[in-house]
Structures are given as C-alpha cells and as structure tokens.
Coordinates of C-alpha atoms in Angstrom, one line a residue:
M69 CA 3.6 17.1 -29.8
A70 CA 4.7 19.8 -28.2
E71 CA 8.5 20.9 -27.1
A72 CA 10.1 20.1 -24.0
M73 CA 9.2 22.2 -21.0
E74 CA 11.3 23.2 -18.4
F75 CA 9.3 23.4 -14.4
T76 CA 11.1 24.8 -11.6
V77 CA 10.6 22.6 -8.1
G78 CA 12.2 23.4 -5.3
E79 CA 15.7 24.2 -5.9
R80 CA 15.7 22.2 -9.3
S81 CA 14.7 22.8 -12.2
V82 CA 13.1 19.8 -14.3
R83 CA 13.1 19.1 -17.7
V84 CA 9.7 17.8 -19.3
S85 CA 9.4 15.8 -22.8
N86 CA 6.7 15.1 -24.8
P87 CA 4.2 17.6 -22.8
G88 CA 1.5 17.1 -24.6
K89 CA 1.1 13.3 -24.5
V90 CA -2.8 12.2 -23.8
Y91 CA -2.2 10.1 -20.7
F92 CA -6.0 10.1 -20.0
P93 CA -7.5 9.9 -23.0
E94 CA -12.1 10.2 -21.5
P95 CA -11.1 13.2 -19.7
G96 CA -7.8 14.2 -22.2
Y97 CA -5.4 14.8 -19.5
T98 CA -1.9 15.2 -20.7
K99 CA 1.5 14.2 -19.3
L100 CA 1.6 17.8 -18.8
D101 CA -1.5 18.0 -16.7
V102 CA 0.0 15.3 -15.1
V103 CA 3.0 16.7 -14.2
R104 CA 1.5 20.1 -12.9
Y105 CA -0.6 17.8 -10.7
Y106 CA 2.3 17.0 -9.0
V107 CA 3.6 19.8 -8.8
A108 CA 1.0 21.4 -7.0
V109 CA 1.2 18.9 -4.4
A110 CA 5.0 18.1 -4.4
E111 CA 6.3 18.2 -0.5
G112 CA 2.6 15.9 0.4
A113 CA 3.8 13.5 -2.1
L114 CA 7.0 14.2 -1.2
R115 CA 6.2 14.0 3.1
A116 CA 5.1 10.6 2.0
L117 CA 8.2 9.2 0.0
R118 CA 10.4 10.8 2.0
D119 CA 13.9 8.5 2.1
R120 CA 11.8 5.7 1.2
P121 CA 13.1 3.0 -1.2
T122 CA 10.1 4.0 -3.9
T123 CA 9.2 1.6 -6.9
L124 CA 7.6 3.2 -9.5
E125 CA 4.7 2.5 -11.7
R126 CA 4.8 4.3 -15.1
Y127 CA 2.5 4.1 -18.0
P128 CA 4.6 5.7 -20.5
D129 CA 1.9 5.4 -23.6
G130 CA -0.9 6.9 -20.6
V131 CA -3.5 4.7 -18.8
T132 CA -4.4 2.8 -22.4
G133 CA -1.0 1.7 -23.0
E134 CA 1.7 -0.9 -21.6
S135 CA 2.9 -0.2 -18.1
F136 CA 5.9 -2.0 -15.5
F137 CA 7.1 -1.7 -12.0
Q138 CA 10.5 -0.6 -11.8
K139 CA 12.4 -1.0 -8.9
R140 CA 15.9 -0.5 -9.7
A141 CA 16.0 3.3 -9.9
P142 CA 16.9 4.5 -13.8
K143 CA 20.4 4.4 -15.2
N144 CA 19.1 7.8 -16.0
L145 CA 18.9 8.7 -12.0
P146 CA 19.9 12.2 -11.5
E147 CA 22.8 12.5 -9.1
W148 CA 20.8 14.4 -6.8
I149 CA 18.0 11.3 -6.0
P150 CA 19.8 8.8 -3.6
T151 CA 19.2 5.4 -3.4
G152 CA 18.5 2.9 -0.9
R153 CA 19.1 -1.0 -1.1
I154 CA 16.4 -3.5 -0.6
S155 CA 16.7 -6.8 -0.7
F156 CA 13.8 -8.9 -2.2
P157 CA 12.4 -12.6 -0.4
S158 CA 14.5 -14.2 -2.9
G159 CA 17.2 -13.3 -1.0
R160 CA 18.0 -10.4 -4.2
Y161 CA 18.2 -7.0 -3.8
A162 CA 18.1 -3.6 -6.0
D163 CA 19.0 -0.4 -5.3
E164 CA 16.1 2.2 -5.7
I165 CA 14.9 6.0 -5.5
C166 CA 14.8 7.4 -1.9
P167 CA 13.2 11.0 -3.0
T168 CA 14.4 13.5 -0.5
E169 CA 13.4 16.6 -2.3
P170 CA 10.0 17.6 -4.4
A171 CA 11.8 17.9 -7.5
A172 CA 12.3 13.8 -6.7
V173 CA 8.9 13.6 -7.7
V174 CA 8.3 15.8 -10.9
W175 CA 11.4 13.6 -12.4
A176 CA 9.8 10.5 -12.2
A177 CA 6.4 11.8 -13.2
N178 CA 8.0 12.8 -16.7
L179 CA 9.1 9.0 -16.9
G180 CA 5.3 8.1 -16.7
S181 CA 5.5 7.8 -13.2
L182 CA 1.7 7.8 -12.2
T183 CA 1.8 5.2 -9.0
F184 CA 4.3 6.2 -6.2
H185 CA 5.0 2.5 -4.2
P186 CA 7.2 3.2 -1.3
W187 CA 8.2 0.8 0.8
P188 CA 7.0 1.1 4.5
V189 CA 10.9 1.9 6.0
R190 CA 13.9 4.5 5.1
R191 CA 17.0 3.8 3.6
G192 CA 18.8 4.0 6.8
D193 CA 17.3 0.4 7.9
T194 CA 15.9 -0.8 5.1
D195 CA 15.3 -3.9 7.6
R196 CA 12.5 -1.7 10.2
P197 CA 9.3 -0.5 9.1
D198 CA 8.7 2.7 10.4
E199 CA 4.9 2.5 9.1
L200 CA 2.5 -0.1 10.4
R201 CA 0.2 0.0 7.0
I202 CA -3.3 -1.4 7.3
D203 CA -5.3 -1.8 4.0
L204 CA -9.2 -2.4 4.3
D205 CA -9.8 -4.4 0.9
P206 CA -13.5 -4.0 0.3
Q207 CA -14.6 -7.6 -1.6
P208 CA -16.7 -8.1 -4.6
G209 CA -20.5 -7.5 -3.3
T210 CA -19.2 -5.0 -0.8
S211 CA -18.1 -1.3 -1.5
Y212 CA -16.3 1.9 -0.1
R213 CA -19.4 2.5 2.4
D214 CA -18.5 -1.1 3.8
A215 CA -15.0 -0.2 4.0
V216 CA -15.5 2.9 6.2
R217 CA -17.7 1.3 8.6
A218 CA -14.8 -1.1 9.4
A219 CA -12.2 1.8 9.5
G220 CA -14.4 3.2 12.5
E221 CA -13.9 -0.3 13.9
L222 CA -10.4 0.4 13.1
R223 CA -10.2 3.4 14.9
A224 CA -11.8 2.4 18.0
L225 CA -9.4 -0.5 18.2
L226 CA -6.0 1.1 17.3
D227 CA -7.1 4.0 20.4
E228 CA -7.8 0.8 22.5
L229 CA -4.2 0.0 21.7
G230 CA -2.7 3.0 21.9
L231 CA -2.4 3.5 18.8
R232 CA -3.3 6.5 16.3
G233 CA -3.8 5.8 12.4
W234 CA -4.0 8.3 9.6
P235 CA -6.5 7.2 7.2
K236 CA -6.6 8.0 2.9
T237 CA -8.5 6.6 0.2
S238 CA -6.9 4.3 -2.2
G239 CA -7.7 6.2 -5.2
G240 CA -10.1 3.1 -5.6
R241 CA -12.7 1.9 -3.4
G242 CA -10.3 0.7 -0.2
L243 CA -9.0 2.6 2.3
H244 CA -5.5 2.5 4.5
V245 CA -4.8 3.7 7.3
F246 CA -1.2 4.1 8.4
V247 CA 0.0 4.0 12.1
P248 CA 3.6 5.9 12.1
I249 CA 5.8 3.5 14.6
V250 CA 9.0 3.3 16.1
P251 CA 11.1 1.1 14.1
E252 CA 12.4 -1.9 16.1
W253 CA 10.9 -4.4 14.8
T254 CA 11.4 -6.3 11.9
F255 CA 9.4 -7.4 8.7
P256 CA 7.9 -11.1 10.3
Q257 CA 7.4 -8.6 14.0
V258 CA 5.1 -5.8 12.0
R259 CA 2.9 -8.7 10.2
R260 CA 2.4 -10.3 13.0
A261 CA 0.5 -7.3 14.3
A262 CA -1.0 -6.6 10.8
M263 CA -2.7 -10.0 11.6
A264 CA -3.5 -9.1 15.4
I265 CA -5.5 -5.5 14.0
G266 CA -7.4 -7.7 11.2
R267 CA -7.9 -11.0 13.5
E268 CA -9.2 -8.7 16.3
L269 CA -11.8 -6.3 13.4
E270 CA -12.9 -9.7 12.3
R271 CA -14.1 -11.2 16.1
R272 CA -15.6 -7.7 16.2
A273 CA -17.7 -7.8 13.2
P274 CA -17.0 -11.4 12.0
E275 CA -20.5 -10.6 9.5
R276 CA -18.0 -7.7 8.2
V277 CA -14.2 -8.0 8.3
T278 CA -12.2 -11.2 7.4
T279 CA -8.4 -11.6 7.4
A280 CA -9.4 -15.2 5.0
W281 CA -5.9 -15.3 2.3
W282 CA -8.0 -17.5 0.3
K283 CA -10.7 -15.2 -1.9
E284 CA -13.3 -18.3 -2.0
E285 CA -13.7 -17.8 1.7
R286 CA -13.3 -14.4 2.4
G287 CA -17.4 -13.6 1.1
E288 CA -18.8 -10.2 0.8
K289 CA -16.5 -8.9 3.4
I290 CA -13.5 -6.4 4.0
F291 CA -10.3 -7.6 3.7
V292 CA -7.7 -6.5 6.0
D293 CA -5.1 -7.5 4.1
Y294 CA -2.2 -8.0 5.9
N295 CA 0.2 -9.3 3.9
Q296 CA 0.7 -5.7 3.2
M297 CA 3.2 -6.0 5.8
A298 CA 4.8 -8.5 4.1
R299 CA 8.4 -7.9 2.8
D300 CA 8.6 -6.3 -0.9
R301 CA 4.7 -5.6 -0.7
T302 CA 4.0 -1.9 -0.9
I303 CA 0.6 0.4 -0.9
A304 CA 0.3 3.7 -3.0
S305 CA 1.1 6.5 -1.4
A306 CA -0.4 9.5 -0.5
Y307 CA -1.2 11.5 -3.3
S308 CA -0.5 9.3 -5.9
V309 CA -2.4 9.5 -9.4
R310 CA -4.2 5.8 -10.4
P311 CA -4.5 4.4 -13.6
T312 CA -8.0 5.1 -13.3
S313 CA -11.0 6.5 -15.9
R314 CA -10.8 9.4 -14.1
A315 CA -7.2 10.0 -12.8
T316 CA -8.3 9.1 -9.2
V317 CA -5.5 9.6 -6.9
S318 CA -4.2 8.2 -3.3
A319 CA -5.9 11.0 -1.4
P320 CA -4.8 11.5 2.4
L321 CA -8.2 11.9 5.1
R322 CA -9.0 13.7 8.5
W323 CA -10.9 11.4 10.1
D324 CA -14.0 13.1 10.5
E325 CA -13.8 13.5 6.5
V326 CA -13.8 9.6 6.0
E327 CA -17.6 9.1 6.5
D328 CA -18.5 12.0 3.8
A329 CA -15.7 11.2 1.7
R330 CA -16.1 9.5 -2.0
P331 CA -12.6 8.1 -4.1
E332 CA -14.6 9.7 -7.3
D333 CA -13.8 12.9 -5.1
F334 CA -10.2 13.4 -5.6
D335 CA -8.3 13.6 -9.0
L336 CA -5.9 14.5 -10.7
R337 CA -8.1 17.9 -11.3
T338 CA -9.6 18.6 -7.4
M339 CA -6.9 17.7 -5.5
P340 CA -4.6 20.3 -5.9
G341 CA -7.6 22.8 -5.3
R342 CA -8.0 21.1 -1.8
Y343 CA -3.8 21.3 -1.5
E344 CA -4.2 24.9 -1.5
D345 CA -7.1 25.3 0.9
L346 CA -6.2 22.4 3.6
G347 CA -3.0 21.6 3.3
D348 CA -1.4 18.5 4.0
V349 CA -3.8 16.9 6.4
H350 CA -1.2 14.1 6.7
A351 CA 2.0 16.2 7.8
D352 CA 1.8 15.7 11.5
M353 CA 2.2 11.9 11.0
A354 CA 5.9 12.5 11.2
D355 CA 5.7 14.0 14.5
H356 CA 4.6 10.8 15.7
A357 CA 6.4 7.3 16.3
F358 CA 3.8 4.5 18.3
R359 CA 5.5 1.2 19.8
L360 CA 3.9 -1.8 18.5
D361 CA 4.0 -3.9 22.4
A362 CA 0.2 -4.0 23.1
V363 CA -0.4 -5.5 19.2
L364 CA 2.1 -8.1 19.9
E365 CA 1.1 -8.9 23.2
L366 CA -2.9 -9.5 22.1
A367 CA -1.1 -12.1 18.8
E368 CA 0.7 -14.0 21.4
R369 CA -2.8 -14.1 23.6
D370 CA -4.4 -15.1 20.4
E371 CA -1.5 -17.9 19.9
R372 CA -1.9 -19.0 23.4
E373 CA -5.2 -18.8 24.1
H374 CA -7.2 -18.8 20.7
G375 CA -4.0 -21.3 18.4
L376 CA -4.3 -18.6 16.1
G377 CA -1.3 -18.9 14.1
D378 CA 0.6 -18.0 11.0
L379 CA -1.1 -16.8 8.0
P380 CA -0.1 -18.1 4.1
Y381 CA 2.5 -15.6 3.3
P382 CA 2.9 -14.6 -0.7
P383 CA 3.6 -17.4 -2.8
D384 CA 7.3 -15.4 -4.0
H385 CA 8.1 -15.7 0.0
P386 CA 10.4 -18.7 0.9
K387 CA 8.2 -20.6 2.9
V388 CA 7.9 -19.9 6.4
A389 CA 8.1 -22.1 9.5
G390 CA 4.3 -23.1 11.2
E391 CA 3.0 -21.0 7.6
P392 CA -0.1 -23.1 7.0
K393 CA -0.4 -24.7 3.7
R394 CA -0.3 -22.4 0.1
V395 CA -2.9 -24.6 -1.7
Q396 CA -5.9 -23.0 -2.8
P397 CA -8.6 -24.8 0.1
S398 CA -10.8 -26.3 -2.5
R399 CA -8.1 -27.2 -4.9
D400 CA -6.7 -29.2 -1.2
R401 CA -10.1 -30.7 -0.2
D402 CA -9.7 -32.1 -3.9
R403 CA -6.9 -33.5 -3.0
R404 CA -7.9 -35.6 -0.3
R405 CA -10.6 -37.0 -2.0
E406 CA -8.8 -37.6 -4.8
A407 CA -6.3 -39.4 -2.1
G408 CA -9.3 -41.5 -0.5
G409 CA -10.3 -42.4 -3.6
E410 CA -7.1 -44.5 -4.9
T411 CA -6.6 -45.8 -0.8
R412 CA -9.9 -47.9 -0.7
R413 CA -9.7 -48.9 -4.1
G414 CA -6.5 -50.1 -3.7
P415 CA -7.4 -53.5 -1.7
S416 CA -9.9 -54.8 -4.3
D417 CA -7.3 -54.0 -7.2

C-alpha cells in the first residue's frame, strides 16, 4: 500500500495512513477516495456535526470487513477536537467527540469512519435537543417514492404547525426531515412531539403511513419512527457515506428537488460535484430555531380527545410510567391464550 499522506484541512494537517486500502470493492473506492470526499464536503459535513456529541460508525477494513460504533472518544483524540459528555438511558455516560473544525471530519475518516451519528443536542446542553428529527422509513412493500409522498404531506403539516423542515435522503430508501428547534424541551417532550406529528400524518393517510412500533403491525406503509427522538438514538448526518455497495451518501435536498431525486444519484463520486456547484443547500438551518408549542398542544389533544398516550420505547430504555407493554402483539396474544387455557382446565383437574 502507498505510504501515509498529509492533507491540509482548514488550519490543520491531517495524516492519512494506508490510503490505498480498498473500502468499497464493487466500485473500487479506496480509503483515499473516502478521505478526498470528506475534504470536498468538509464544511457541509461540519455544519451537520458542529458541537454535537457524535458516534462514529467505523469500517477500518472497508464495508466487507467488521464494523463497530464508537461512542466514546478514541484514546488518540487530538487535543483540538473537544468532547461532550452524554448520558445513556442506563445512567452510564460517555465523552463523545464534538467536531468544531472541518479537519475533525477528515481525521475521523482516517479511522475508517464512514457514517457520522450526531446527537440532536449541542455539547453546551446535552439534555435538551435543538433538532426535531423525523424519520420516514419505508417498510417492505414500499419504496422511496412512497417516502417522497409522505414527505410532501409532512411538509404541509409542518407549515400548518408553524414549522419548517429540511429534507435529506437517508442514503438508503428513506427520507429524513430535520426541524431546528429552540433547545427548551427535554428528550421525552421532543419525542412526544415526533409522536404527535406521526399520528397526525397517520390520520390523514392511514393507508400509507403508520406509527406502529411492532413490525408485524406496520403493513406496507411508511413508518414514522418517533423513537429516533429517544435519548441515545441518532440518525446518519448529512453528507455521511453509507455502507452500501455503491457508497451512497445522505444527501441534503431542497424541497423542490425531493420529488425527482433518487437516492442512488448521490454517492461518494457525484456529491463533490454537486457540492461545488450548489454548496450546502442546508446551510441556512443554523439561522432558524422553531418552537414546539403548537405540536405539543396537538399531543395534548391526542391524549385528551382520542385517548392516545405514550408508545413503546426502544428495548434498552428503562420502563416509563404510562408506556404500553413492550411485548410483541402476537406473542402477547399467545401468552393470554395460554393463560386462559390453563384457567379453563383448572376446575376439571
């Protein structure tokens, strides 16, 4: 393999080892290609990560090798990359990297980091999100086109609620819509806002949208994954390379592009040219911070008028008061049938 190389990124010099290592065998992209990609989009990638505790999804031997999520900052972290302390649902904590310079993105890429998973908080206050993230996740039998249709309905709903979202591809079949918010509410409150938005979309398009947590209940619909706003749940950042065979990336879009865009149009090879021509199309997100009052009022009406309370949390979260059973519905029915059968047999035993 070629010897190590040095890249100047901003005011920093970043060393890249083993640049010739193949990371994506199908198109033949190497570690050097990944690094050059992140150099080309560094400012945009930093905009999505700035001051955010960030988990690194690392593939040190490429997408066909072993991978892992690195939540705690690496031991060899340069002194110029700060960290932020985040707490997990278990009560444990970790110090994660919080990029503040574009060189930090390239430094992480040298470690084999393909995808960046930032928390929806800044290191100054890691308990109050400043982004409401809405994940439109196509289920089996649906496609990106179905997510596009749901995104259009979501855009209209956000407008009614006095909010504005910035859409991006997931790098796969889905769409993400981020809403910058005032960091005034806790994780449970922002998660509740995500549930209220999902439920309203579900009411408007029950045949196409669902908030059902259990896969067996979702059907061929777009799942609004409200639990992406639970603590310690993250979404791939804008410009992140995804571990797909073609090295697709999570591409920020303008709303007028969503209808015609295709996820496969945006990859490690094509995104630098788009970035050079258009810049970061989400750059103005930093100029906005919306309030959630109207959404939380919707959540209160859901509970008061429709009896819609909490929905299940992810399995690693502590049980929350008022939360429904965390039992797969079909298994719960089986258990109840078994219990009923034992009761019926009792008197005749």
